[in-house]
Short mmCIF file of C-alpha atoms and ligand atoms in Angstrom, two decimals:
data_model
loop_
_atom_site.label_atom_id
_atom_site.label_comp_id
_atom_site.label_asym_id
_atom_site.label_seq_id
_atom_site.Cartn_x
_atom_site.Cartn_y
_atom_site.Cartn_z
CA MET A 183 -36.47 -7.53 -23.95
CA ALA A 184 -33.35 -7.46 -21.79
CA ALA A 185 -31.76 -4.08 -21.05
CA THR A 186 -28.64 -3.47 -23.15
CA LYS A 187 -27.55 0.05 -22.18
CA VAL A 188 -24.11 0.49 -20.64
CA LEU A 189 -23.28 3.71 -18.80
CA ILE A 190 -19.55 4.56 -18.91
CA GLY A 191 -18.03 7.16 -16.56
CA GLY A 192 -15.14 8.73 -18.53
CA GLY A 193 -16.40 7.02 -21.70
CA THR A 194 -14.72 9.74 -23.81
CA GLY A 195 -11.21 8.68 -22.75
CA PHE A 196 -8.71 6.16 -24.14
CA ILE A 197 -10.13 3.11 -22.38
CA GLY A 198 -13.75 4.26 -22.16
CA HIS A 199 -13.93 5.01 -25.88
CA HIS A 200 -12.40 1.67 -26.89
CA LEU A 201 -14.81 -0.08 -24.59
CA GLY A 202 -17.76 1.83 -26.09
CA GLU A 203 -16.73 0.71 -29.59
CA LEU A 204 -16.57 -2.94 -28.53
CA LEU A 205 -19.93 -2.71 -26.77
CA LEU A 206 -21.60 -1.08 -29.79
CA ALA A 207 -20.14 -3.77 -32.05
CA THR A 208 -21.63 -6.46 -29.81
CA GLY A 209 -25.18 -5.18 -29.61
CA TYR A 210 -25.14 -2.81 -26.63
CA SER A 211 -25.99 0.87 -26.58
CA VAL A 212 -23.68 3.22 -24.74
CA MET A 213 -24.04 6.44 -22.78
CA ASN A 214 -21.08 8.32 -21.31
CA VAL A 215 -20.97 10.39 -18.16
CA ALA A 216 -18.68 13.28 -19.11
CA ARG A 217 -17.85 16.85 -18.16
CA MET A 218 -18.57 18.20 -21.66
CA PRO A 219 -21.80 17.88 -23.65
CA GLY A 220 -21.84 15.36 -26.52
CA ALA A 221 -24.23 13.23 -28.55
CA ASN A 222 -24.14 10.27 -26.15
CA ASN A 223 -23.09 12.10 -23.02
CA MET A 224 -24.86 12.93 -19.80
CA SER A 225 -23.21 15.25 -17.27
CA TRP A 226 -22.22 14.30 -13.72
CA SER A 227 -24.82 16.78 -12.41
CA GLU A 228 -27.53 15.18 -14.59
CA LEU A 229 -26.57 11.83 -13.08
CA GLU A 230 -26.86 13.30 -9.60
CA LEU A 231 -30.24 14.89 -10.34
CA SER A 232 -31.92 12.24 -12.48
CA GLY A 233 -30.09 9.04 -11.57
CA LEU A 234 -29.25 6.20 -13.95
CA PRO A 235 -30.79 6.25 -17.44
CA THR A 236 -33.64 3.78 -17.74
CA ARG A 237 -32.79 0.22 -18.80
CA THR A 238 -29.12 0.42 -17.86
CA CYS A 239 -27.76 -3.12 -17.65
CA ALA A 240 -24.20 -2.26 -16.64
CA VAL A 241 -22.20 0.67 -15.29
CA VAL A 242 -18.44 0.99 -15.83
CA ASN A 243 -16.18 3.69 -14.36
CA CYS A 244 -13.20 4.68 -16.51
CA ALA A 245 -13.05 8.31 -15.30
CA GLY A 246 -9.95 9.90 -13.79
CA GLN A 247 -7.55 12.82 -14.31
CA GLN A 248 -4.49 11.41 -16.12
CA PHE A 249 -1.62 11.48 -13.62
CA MET A 250 1.16 10.79 -16.15
CA ASP A 251 0.30 14.05 -17.97
CA PHE A 252 3.83 15.52 -18.35
CA THR A 253 2.39 19.05 -18.75
CA LYS A 254 1.01 19.03 -15.18
CA SER A 255 3.30 19.48 -12.16
CA TRP A 256 2.92 17.06 -9.26
CA THR A 257 1.54 19.68 -6.86
CA PRO A 258 -0.76 19.02 -3.87
CA GLY A 259 -3.62 20.55 -5.88
CA PHE A 260 -2.99 18.27 -8.86
CA LYS A 261 -2.73 15.21 -6.61
CA GLN A 262 -6.07 16.18 -5.06
CA ASN A 263 -7.56 16.36 -8.55
CA VAL A 264 -6.12 12.93 -9.41
CA GLN A 265 -7.76 11.54 -6.28
CA ASN A 266 -11.10 13.39 -6.44
CA SER A 267 -11.67 12.65 -10.13
CA ARG A 268 -11.57 8.94 -9.28
CA VAL A 269 -13.20 8.80 -5.86
CA PHE A 270 -15.99 11.34 -6.50
CA THR A 271 -16.98 9.85 -9.86
CA THR A 272 -17.07 6.38 -8.31
CA LYS A 273 -19.20 7.66 -5.40
CA ALA A 274 -21.56 9.39 -7.84
CA LEU A 275 -22.07 6.19 -9.86
CA THR A 276 -22.42 4.09 -6.70
CA LYS A 277 -25.09 6.44 -5.33
CA ALA A 278 -27.00 6.40 -8.63
CA ILE A 279 -26.91 2.58 -8.68
CA ASN A 280 -27.98 2.24 -5.05
CA GLU A 281 -30.87 4.68 -5.51
CA SER A 282 -32.09 3.10 -8.75
CA ASN A 283 -35.36 1.13 -8.80
CA ASP A 284 -34.25 -0.59 -11.99
CA LYS A 285 -30.79 -1.76 -11.01
CA PRO A 286 -28.07 -2.76 -13.46
CA LYS A 287 -26.71 -6.27 -13.07
CA VAL A 288 -23.09 -5.18 -12.71
CA PHE A 289 -20.81 -2.27 -11.74
CA VAL A 290 -17.28 -2.58 -13.14
CA LEU A 291 -14.70 -0.26 -11.59
CA LEU A 292 -11.30 0.12 -13.23
CA THR A 293 -8.52 0.87 -10.71
CA GLY A 294 -4.81 0.04 -10.78
CA VAL A 295 -2.08 -2.33 -9.63
CA GLY A 296 -0.75 0.63 -7.63
CA ALA A 297 -2.90 -0.98 -4.92
CA TYR A 298 0.13 -3.23 -4.25
CA GLU A 299 3.39 -1.89 -2.85
CA PRO A 300 6.25 -2.08 -5.40
CA SER A 301 8.46 -5.09 -4.73
CA ASP A 302 11.17 -7.02 -6.59
CA SER A 303 10.39 -10.28 -4.84
CA TYR A 304 6.74 -10.44 -3.83
CA ARG A 305 4.15 -12.10 -6.09
CA TYR A 306 0.73 -10.47 -5.81
CA ASP A 307 -2.53 -12.12 -6.75
CA GLU A 308 -6.06 -10.93 -6.10
CA THR A 309 -6.04 -12.25 -2.54
CA SER A 310 -3.01 -10.09 -1.61
CA PRO A 311 -3.84 -7.13 0.63
CA SER A 312 -3.59 -3.58 -0.66
CA THR A 313 -0.93 -2.04 1.63
CA GLY A 314 -1.86 1.65 1.73
CA GLY A 315 1.87 2.40 2.15
CA ASP A 316 2.27 5.01 -0.59
CA PHE A 317 0.19 7.60 -2.49
CA PHE A 318 -1.10 5.23 -5.17
CA SER A 319 -1.91 2.43 -2.77
CA ARG A 320 -3.86 4.82 -0.52
CA LEU A 321 -5.60 6.26 -3.58
CA VAL A 322 -6.71 2.83 -4.79
CA GLY A 323 -7.96 2.04 -1.27
CA GLU A 324 -10.19 5.15 -1.19
CA TRP A 325 -11.27 4.62 -4.79
CA GLU A 326 -12.38 1.03 -4.25
CA LYS A 327 -14.05 1.88 -0.92
CA ALA A 328 -16.21 4.37 -2.84
CA ALA A 329 -17.77 1.49 -4.79
CA GLN A 330 -20.16 0.26 -2.10
CA VAL A 331 -22.90 -1.31 -4.17
CA GLY A 332 -24.99 -4.02 -2.62
CA PRO A 333 -26.67 -7.13 -4.08
CA PRO A 334 -28.19 -7.83 -6.51
CA VAL A 335 -25.62 -5.67 -8.31
CA ARG A 336 -22.35 -7.53 -8.91
CA LEU A 337 -19.26 -5.47 -8.17
CA VAL A 338 -16.16 -6.22 -10.26
CA ILE A 339 -12.96 -4.26 -9.61
CA ILE A 340 -10.25 -4.60 -12.26
CA ARG A 341 -6.82 -3.59 -10.93
CA SER A 342 -5.20 -2.93 -14.27
CA GLY A 343 -1.55 -2.57 -15.08
CA ALA A 344 -0.37 -0.08 -17.73
CA VAL A 345 -2.79 -0.23 -20.63
CA LEU A 346 -0.88 -0.55 -23.90
CA GLY A 347 -2.36 0.93 -27.07
CA ARG A 348 -1.18 3.50 -29.62
CA TRP A 349 -3.67 6.24 -28.77
CA GLY A 350 -3.59 6.60 -25.01
CA GLY A 351 -1.94 5.93 -21.68
CA MET A 352 1.79 5.33 -21.40
CA ILE A 353 2.42 4.48 -25.06
CA LYS A 354 0.89 7.71 -26.33
CA ASN A 355 3.10 9.70 -23.93
CA MET A 356 6.30 7.79 -24.75
CA PHE A 357 5.80 6.75 -28.38
CA VAL A 358 7.48 9.58 -30.29
CA PRO A 359 10.73 9.77 -28.23
CA PHE A 360 11.05 5.99 -28.36
CA TYR A 361 10.23 5.87 -32.07
CA LEU A 362 12.95 8.46 -32.71
CA GLY A 363 15.42 6.40 -30.73
CA LEU A 364 15.46 8.70 -27.71
CA GLY A 365 14.03 6.13 -25.34
CA GLY A 366 15.97 3.83 -23.09
CA ARG A 367 15.75 1.70 -20.01
CA ILE A 368 13.32 2.58 -17.22
CA GLY A 369 15.18 2.45 -13.91
CA ASP A 370 17.55 -0.54 -13.91
CA GLY A 371 15.25 -2.24 -16.41
CA ARG A 372 14.63 -5.18 -14.08
CA GLN A 373 11.49 -3.97 -12.35
CA TYR A 374 8.17 -5.57 -13.25
CA LEU A 375 5.72 -3.58 -15.25
CA PRO A 376 2.28 -5.16 -15.17
CA TRP A 377 0.58 -4.39 -18.47
CA ILE A 378 -2.44 -5.31 -20.56
CA HIS A 379 -3.20 -4.61 -24.20
CA ILE A 380 -6.17 -2.23 -24.66
CA ASP A 381 -8.09 -4.86 -26.66
CA ASP A 382 -7.65 -7.42 -23.87
CA LEU A 383 -8.75 -4.93 -21.21
CA THR A 384 -11.92 -3.98 -23.09
CA ARG A 385 -12.61 -7.66 -23.81
CA LEU A 386 -12.13 -8.40 -20.10
CA ILE A 387 -14.63 -5.66 -19.13
CA HIS A 388 -17.06 -7.06 -21.71
CA PHE A 389 -16.49 -10.56 -20.24
CA CYS A 390 -17.30 -9.19 -16.74
CA ILE A 391 -20.53 -7.65 -18.03
CA GLU A 392 -21.66 -10.83 -19.77
CA ASN A 393 -20.71 -13.48 -17.18
CA ASP A 394 -22.99 -13.42 -14.17
CA ASN A 395 -20.56 -15.47 -12.05
CA VAL A 396 -17.72 -12.93 -12.27
CA LYS A 397 -17.34 -10.70 -9.21
CA GLY A 398 -14.71 -9.23 -6.86
CA ILE A 399 -11.17 -8.11 -7.61
CA LEU A 400 -9.35 -9.06 -10.82
CA ASN A 401 -5.69 -8.33 -11.71
CA GLY A 402 -3.76 -7.46 -14.91
CA ARG A 403 -0.62 -9.21 -16.27
CA PRO A 404 3.13 -9.14 -15.45
CA SER A 405 6.09 -8.36 -17.69
CA PHE A 406 9.46 -6.64 -17.74
CA PHE A 407 9.95 -3.27 -19.31
CA CYS A 408 13.25 -1.74 -19.75
CA VAL A 409 14.09 5.74 -19.72
CA PRO A 410 16.50 6.41 -17.09
CA GLU A 411 15.02 6.50 -13.60
CA THR A 412 16.78 9.74 -12.71
CA LEU A 413 15.30 11.45 -15.77
CA LEU A 414 11.82 10.27 -14.91
CA ASN A 415 12.25 11.32 -11.28
CA ILE A 416 13.28 14.82 -12.35
CA ALA A 417 10.65 15.09 -15.08
CA LEU A 418 7.76 13.64 -13.18
CA ASN A 419 8.53 13.84 -9.43
CA PRO A 420 9.68 10.60 -7.73
CA GLU A 421 6.28 9.92 -6.15
CA ARG A 422 4.58 9.96 -9.56
CA ALA A 423 7.49 8.31 -11.43
CA MET A 424 7.42 5.29 -9.11
CA ILE A 425 4.46 3.90 -11.04
CA MET A 426 7.04 3.17 -13.79
CA THR A 427 10.37 2.98 -11.97
CA LYS A 428 9.28 0.65 -9.16
CA GLY A 429 7.26 -2.35 -10.18
CA GLN A 430 5.27 -5.16 -8.76
CA TYR A 431 4.71 -8.73 -10.05
CA VAL A 432 0.98 -9.08 -10.32
CA VAL A 433 -0.68 -12.35 -11.29
CA PRO A 434 -4.17 -12.48 -12.85
CA LYS A 435 -5.04 -15.70 -10.98
CA ARG A 436 -8.79 -15.20 -10.79
CA VAL A 437 -9.07 -13.93 -14.38
CA LEU A 438 -7.53 -17.17 -15.63
CA GLU A 439 -9.69 -19.26 -13.29
CA TYR A 440 -12.78 -17.64 -14.83
CA GLY A 441 -11.53 -18.89 -18.20
CA PHE A 442 -10.76 -15.52 -19.82
CA LYS A 443 -8.33 -15.88 -22.74
CA TYR A 444 -5.87 -13.06 -23.47
CA GLN A 445 -5.48 -12.16 -27.13
CA TYR A 446 -2.07 -10.57 -26.36
CA PRO A 447 -0.46 -12.62 -23.58
CA GLU A 448 3.08 -11.75 -24.76
CA ILE A 449 4.62 -8.28 -24.98
CA ASP A 450 6.11 -8.84 -28.47
CA GLU A 451 2.72 -9.45 -30.04
CA ALA A 452 1.18 -6.53 -28.13
CA CYS A 453 3.96 -4.17 -29.30
CA LYS A 454 3.67 -5.32 -32.91
CA GLU A 455 0.02 -4.30 -32.87
CA PHE A 456 0.60 -0.66 -31.86
CA ALA A 457 4.22 0.11 -32.83
CA HIS A 458 3.50 2.02 -36.02
CA LEU A 459 4.02 5.75 -36.39
CA TYR A 460 0.88 5.98 -38.52
CA PRO A 461 -1.40 3.12 -37.48
CA LYS A 462 -4.27 2.12 -39.72
CA LYS A 463 -7.08 3.50 -37.61
CA HIS A 464 -7.43 6.14 -34.93
CA PRO A 465 -10.25 4.93 -32.69
CA LEU A 466 -11.09 8.44 -31.46
CA LYS A 467 -11.87 9.66 -35.02
N1 NAP B 1317 -4.29 4.06 -19.13
C1 NAP B 1317 -3.74 3.21 -18.25
O1 NAP B 1317 -2.64 2.68 -18.44
C2 NAP B 1317 -4.49 2.85 -16.99
C3 NAP B 1317 -4.01 1.81 -16.17
C4 NAP B 1317 -4.71 1.47 -15.01
C5 NAP B 1317 -5.85 2.17 -14.65
N2 NAP B 1317 -6.28 3.17 -15.46
C6 NAP B 1317 -7.46 3.93 -15.02
O2 NAP B 1317 -8.46 3.90 -16.02
C7 NAP B 1317 -9.15 5.13 -16.06
C8 NAP B 1317 -9.17 5.64 -17.51
O3 NAP B 1317 -7.85 5.78 -18.02
P1 NAP B 1317 -7.60 6.35 -19.50
O4 NAP B 1317 -6.23 5.95 -19.86
O5 NAP B 1317 -8.75 6.00 -20.38
O6 NAP B 1317 -7.60 7.90 -19.21
P2 NAP B 1317 -8.06 9.15 -20.17
O7 NAP B 1317 -7.88 8.82 -21.59
O8 NAP B 1317 -7.37 10.36 -19.63
O9 NAP B 1317 -9.63 9.23 -19.88
C9 NAP B 1317 -10.11 9.49 -18.60
C10 NAP B 1317 -11.48 10.14 -18.69
O10 NAP B 1317 -11.77 10.60 -17.38
C11 NAP B 1317 -12.48 11.82 -17.45
N3 NAP B 1317 -11.87 12.79 -16.52
C12 NAP B 1317 -10.61 13.32 -16.55
N4 NAP B 1317 -10.43 14.19 -15.53
C13 NAP B 1317 -11.61 14.20 -14.86
C14 NAP B 1317 -12.07 14.90 -13.71
N5 NAP B 1317 -11.26 15.79 -13.08
N6 NAP B 1317 -13.33 14.67 -13.27
C15 NAP B 1317 -14.14 13.78 -13.92
N7 NAP B 1317 -13.77 13.11 -15.02
C16 NAP B 1317 -12.52 13.31 -15.47
C17 NAP B 1317 -12.34 12.37 -18.86
O11 NAP B 1317 -13.64 12.44 -19.42
P3 NAP B 1317 -14.37 13.86 -19.79
O12 NAP B 1317 -13.25 14.83 -20.18
O13 NAP B 1317 -15.25 13.50 -20.91
O14 NAP B 1317 -15.09 14.27 -18.56
C18 NAP B 1317 -11.51 11.35 -19.62
O15 NAP B 1317 -12.09 11.01 -20.85
C19 NAP B 1317 -8.43 6.09 -15.07
O16 NAP B 1317 -9.13 6.11 -13.86
C20 NAP B 1317 -7.08 5.41 -14.88
O17 NAP B 1317 -6.52 5.64 -13.58
C21 NAP B 1317 -5.65 3.53 -16.62
#
């Protein structure tokens, strides 16, 4: 019988948990690599000591200290944590895959469109170089370099835009002020904000696991988004705020070529799905 276990780094988080639910619903079993004990969790030190669980068919890394956490100041120590939590977890999974005698077929790494320098005019697709010109671009460079798995394991890197869903990421942080009418334009409101609905992102990861021809770098989707830039710069520090105040137009050329169909290609439909103060279900409960 074919192996059906998927190991998810950061599987307890917003994206990792949603992904786990989709995988369970489609016949896979799931194990998380997490810092805290839990029913389906293994620790990072267990991974280091014992390697991949037997019969793992796919490994996905969704681990990383949230950098838009408004309660944390943008200090050098915090930035180091943002970086290490991504690069070290990716290296740990890569090492476990490379040392395994029973290799998974695919390693999916989730990074970000911060790989590309913000620009009002440039159109980025997956063939565009990552510039390394700012903190996020350098971070993505190090993060992706940490994923050095060799054949026969397929490496898929998804450079995601902001992941939109009620219970995590940007929407969770901004929902209440916006719902109460305290929101507003971000920057001049004309910058691009590449985004993807959480259901489409988890479906895309699932698609990458199931389709043996999918490999390499894949992008998210473009859109406009209209909170005053100055306020964000003061609240978050300009270097961190630029992820929202300076945008880039990112095209998912290869994703479309592979034939993946987005369930939420338009922002209106995506917003309708999560714009409820009390949504029907909380996926983390
Ligand atoms: N949300 C977005 O809009 C978005 C967009 C593009 C890319 N991404 C990337 O996708 C990944 C997941 O995002 P998310 O929104 O699901 O974040 P999240 O809800 O904060 O989950 C991230 C997970 O990473 C683990 N983690 C946090 N700090 C860690 C550390 N210092 N060391 C090791 N593990 C740590 C946590 O798991 P435990 O506490 O169980 O260890 C947590 O469950 C991140 O790498 C993020 O950069 C997210």
